[in-house]
PDB file of C-alpha atoms in Angstrom:
ATOM      1  CA  MET A  15     -39.399 -31.788  49.214  1.00 47.00           C
ATOM      2  CA  ALA A  16     -40.821 -30.125  46.244  1.00 51.00           C
ATOM      3  CA  SER A  17     -42.892 -26.634  46.408  1.00 56.00           C
ATOM      4  CA  PHE A  18     -44.387 -24.029  43.814  1.00 58.00           C
ATOM      5  CA  MET A  19     -43.339 -20.469  44.697  1.00 58.00           C
ATOM      6  CA  PRO A  20     -45.365 -18.338  42.469  1.00 56.00           C
ATOM      7  CA  PHE A  21     -43.193 -15.862  41.089  1.00 61.00           C
ATOM      8  CA  THR A  22     -45.074 -14.939  38.270  1.00 64.00           C
ATOM      9  CA  ASN A  23     -47.629 -12.811  39.823  1.00 61.00           C
ATOM     10  CA  LYS A  24     -46.540  -9.599  40.496  1.00 72.00           C
ATOM     11  CA  ASN A  25     -48.926  -9.004  43.160  1.00 79.00           C
ATOM     12  CA  LEU A  26     -47.112 -10.804  45.543  1.00 80.00           C
ATOM     13  CA  ASP A  27     -44.179 -10.314  48.413  1.00 80.00           C
ATOM     14  CA  ILE A  28     -42.238 -13.322  49.311  1.00 82.00           C
ATOM     15  CA  PHE A  29     -40.593 -13.505  52.730  1.00 83.00           C
ATOM     16  CA  MET A  30     -38.124 -16.565  53.117  1.00 85.00           C
ATOM     17  CA  CYS A  31     -36.533 -17.068  56.326  1.00 85.00           C
ATOM     18  CA  VAL A  32     -33.761 -19.221  57.208  1.00 87.00           C
ATOM     19  CA  LEU A  33     -33.357 -20.711  60.759  1.00 85.00           C
ATOM     20  CA  ARG A  34     -30.110 -22.196  62.169  1.00 85.00           C
ATOM     21  CA  PRO A  35     -31.503 -24.672  65.192  1.00 79.00           C
ATOM     22  CA  THR A  36     -29.395 -24.535  67.945  1.00 76.00           C
ATOM     23  CA  VAL A  37     -31.665 -27.350  69.801  1.00 69.00           C
ATOM     24  CA  ALA A  38     -31.658 -30.709  70.219  1.00 66.00           C
ATOM     25  CA  VAL A  39     -35.167 -31.554  69.556  1.00 76.00           C
ATOM     26  CA  VAL A  40     -36.335 -29.851  65.872  1.00 79.00           C
ATOM     27  CA  ASP A  41     -39.716 -31.294  65.497  1.00 81.00           C
ATOM     28  CA  ASP A  42     -40.606 -29.109  67.785  1.00 84.00           C
ATOM     29  CA  LEU A  43     -39.736 -25.837  66.090  1.00 82.00           C
ATOM     30  CA  VAL A  44     -41.344 -27.487  62.618  1.00 85.00           C
ATOM     31  CA  ASP A  45     -44.490 -28.033  64.382  1.00 88.00           C
ATOM     32  CA  THR A  46     -44.797 -24.381  65.763  1.00 86.00           C
ATOM     33  CA  LEU A  47     -43.652 -23.229  62.484  1.00 87.00           C
ATOM     34  CA  LYS A  48     -46.450 -25.025  60.773  1.00 89.00           C
ATOM     35  CA  HIS A  49     -49.098 -23.623  63.468  1.00 88.00           C
ATOM     36  CA  PHE A  50     -47.188 -20.167  62.535  1.00 86.00           C
ATOM     37  CA  SER A  51     -48.384 -21.209  59.001  1.00 87.00           C
ATOM     38  CA  PHE A  52     -52.001 -21.902  59.358  1.00 86.00           C
ATOM     39  CA  PHE A  53     -51.841 -18.604  61.637  1.00 84.00           C
ATOM     40  CA  THR A  54     -50.493 -16.684  58.600  1.00 84.00           C
ATOM     41  CA  GLU A  55     -53.431 -17.470  56.321  1.00 83.00           C
ATOM     42  CA  SER A  56     -55.961 -15.613  58.165  1.00 80.00           C
ATOM     43  CA  LEU A  57     -53.474 -12.274  57.492  1.00 79.00           C
ATOM     44  CA  GLY A  58     -53.371 -12.466  53.980  1.00 80.00           C
ATOM     45  CA  CYS A  59     -50.317 -15.817  53.216  1.00 84.00           C
ATOM     46  CA  ILE A  60     -51.741 -17.014  50.293  1.00 85.00           C
ATOM     47  CA  HIS A  61     -48.823 -19.557  50.173  1.00 84.00           C
ATOM     48  CA  SER A  62     -46.312 -21.082  52.351  1.00 87.00           C
ATOM     49  CA  SER A  63     -43.988 -23.877  52.926  1.00 87.00           C
ATOM     50  CA  ILE A  64     -41.469 -25.514  55.497  1.00 88.00           C
ATOM     51  CA  PHE A  65     -38.377 -26.842  54.393  1.00 87.00           C
ATOM     52  CA  LYS A  66     -35.581 -28.959  56.662  1.00 85.00           C
ATOM     53  CA  SER A  67     -32.079 -29.846  55.780  1.00 83.00           C
ATOM     54  CA  ILE A  68     -31.676 -34.111  55.400  1.00 80.00           C
ATOM     55  CA  HIS A  69     -29.420 -33.240  58.771  1.00 76.00           C
ATOM     56  CA  GLY A  70     -31.919 -30.826  60.198  1.00 69.00           C
ATOM     57  CA  ASN A  71     -29.418 -28.199  61.018  1.00 81.00           C
ATOM     58  CA  MET A  72     -31.349 -25.538  58.613  1.00 87.00           C
ATOM     59  CA  ILE A  73     -34.648 -25.372  58.473  1.00 88.00           C
ATOM     60  CA  ILE A  74     -36.525 -22.929  55.798  1.00 88.00           C
ATOM     61  CA  TRP A  75     -39.521 -20.988  56.079  1.00 88.00           C
ATOM     62  CA  TYR A  76     -41.154 -19.022  52.938  1.00 87.00           C
ATOM     63  CA  GLY A  77     -44.351 -17.351  52.589  1.00 87.00           C
ATOM     64  CA  ALA A  78     -45.845 -15.680  49.905  1.00 84.00           C
ATOM     65  CA  TRP A  79     -48.232 -12.406  50.819  1.00 81.00           C
ATOM     66  CA  ILE A  80     -50.622  -9.948  48.766  1.00 79.00           C
ATOM     67  CA  LYS A  81     -48.589  -6.717  47.929  1.00 79.00           C
ATOM     68  CA  ARG A  82     -49.902  -3.988  50.418  1.00 72.00           C
ATOM     69  CA  SER A  83     -49.379  -0.910  51.592  1.00 72.00           C
ATOM     70  CA  ASN A  84     -47.020   0.712  54.115  1.00 70.00           C
ATOM     71  CA  ASP A  85     -49.556   1.116  56.367  1.00 69.00           C
ATOM     72  CA  ASN A  86     -51.024  -2.195  55.782  1.00 70.00           C
ATOM     73  CA  LYS A  87     -47.623  -3.466  56.188  1.00 69.00           C
ATOM     74  CA  GLU A  88     -46.781  -1.976  59.776  1.00 75.00           C
ATOM     75  CA  LEU A  89     -50.149  -3.447  61.114  1.00 75.00           C
ATOM     76  CA  LEU A  90     -49.049  -7.128  59.615  1.00 72.00           C
ATOM     77  CA  HIS A  91     -45.871  -6.776  61.276  1.00 73.00           C
ATOM     78  CA  GLU A  92     -47.182  -5.632  64.577  1.00 77.00           C
ATOM     79  CA  ALA A  93     -49.802  -8.864  64.745  1.00 75.00           C
ATOM     80  CA  LEU A  94     -46.864 -10.831  63.528  1.00 70.00           C
ATOM     81  CA  VAL A  95     -44.888  -9.821  66.012  1.00 71.00           C
ATOM     82  CA  SER A  96     -47.445  -9.623  69.258  1.00 69.00           C
TER      83      SER A  96
END
């Protein structure tokens, strides 16, 4: 699956999360990440994508976020963790 990651914009922070699921139902995890992607759009994520390896033993989620001050990053972190 091809995807575009906007590296040319200096006002973006890139976050990558690599997951190695140990559960047999990988599709449920991918569906949950899709819902998470929709949730992050309301928090300032302007681009996100999910990649799954051919064998399903690795899933990568990445998002491009608008750069924020440290105070705003802490508020964002609290919103994502809760």
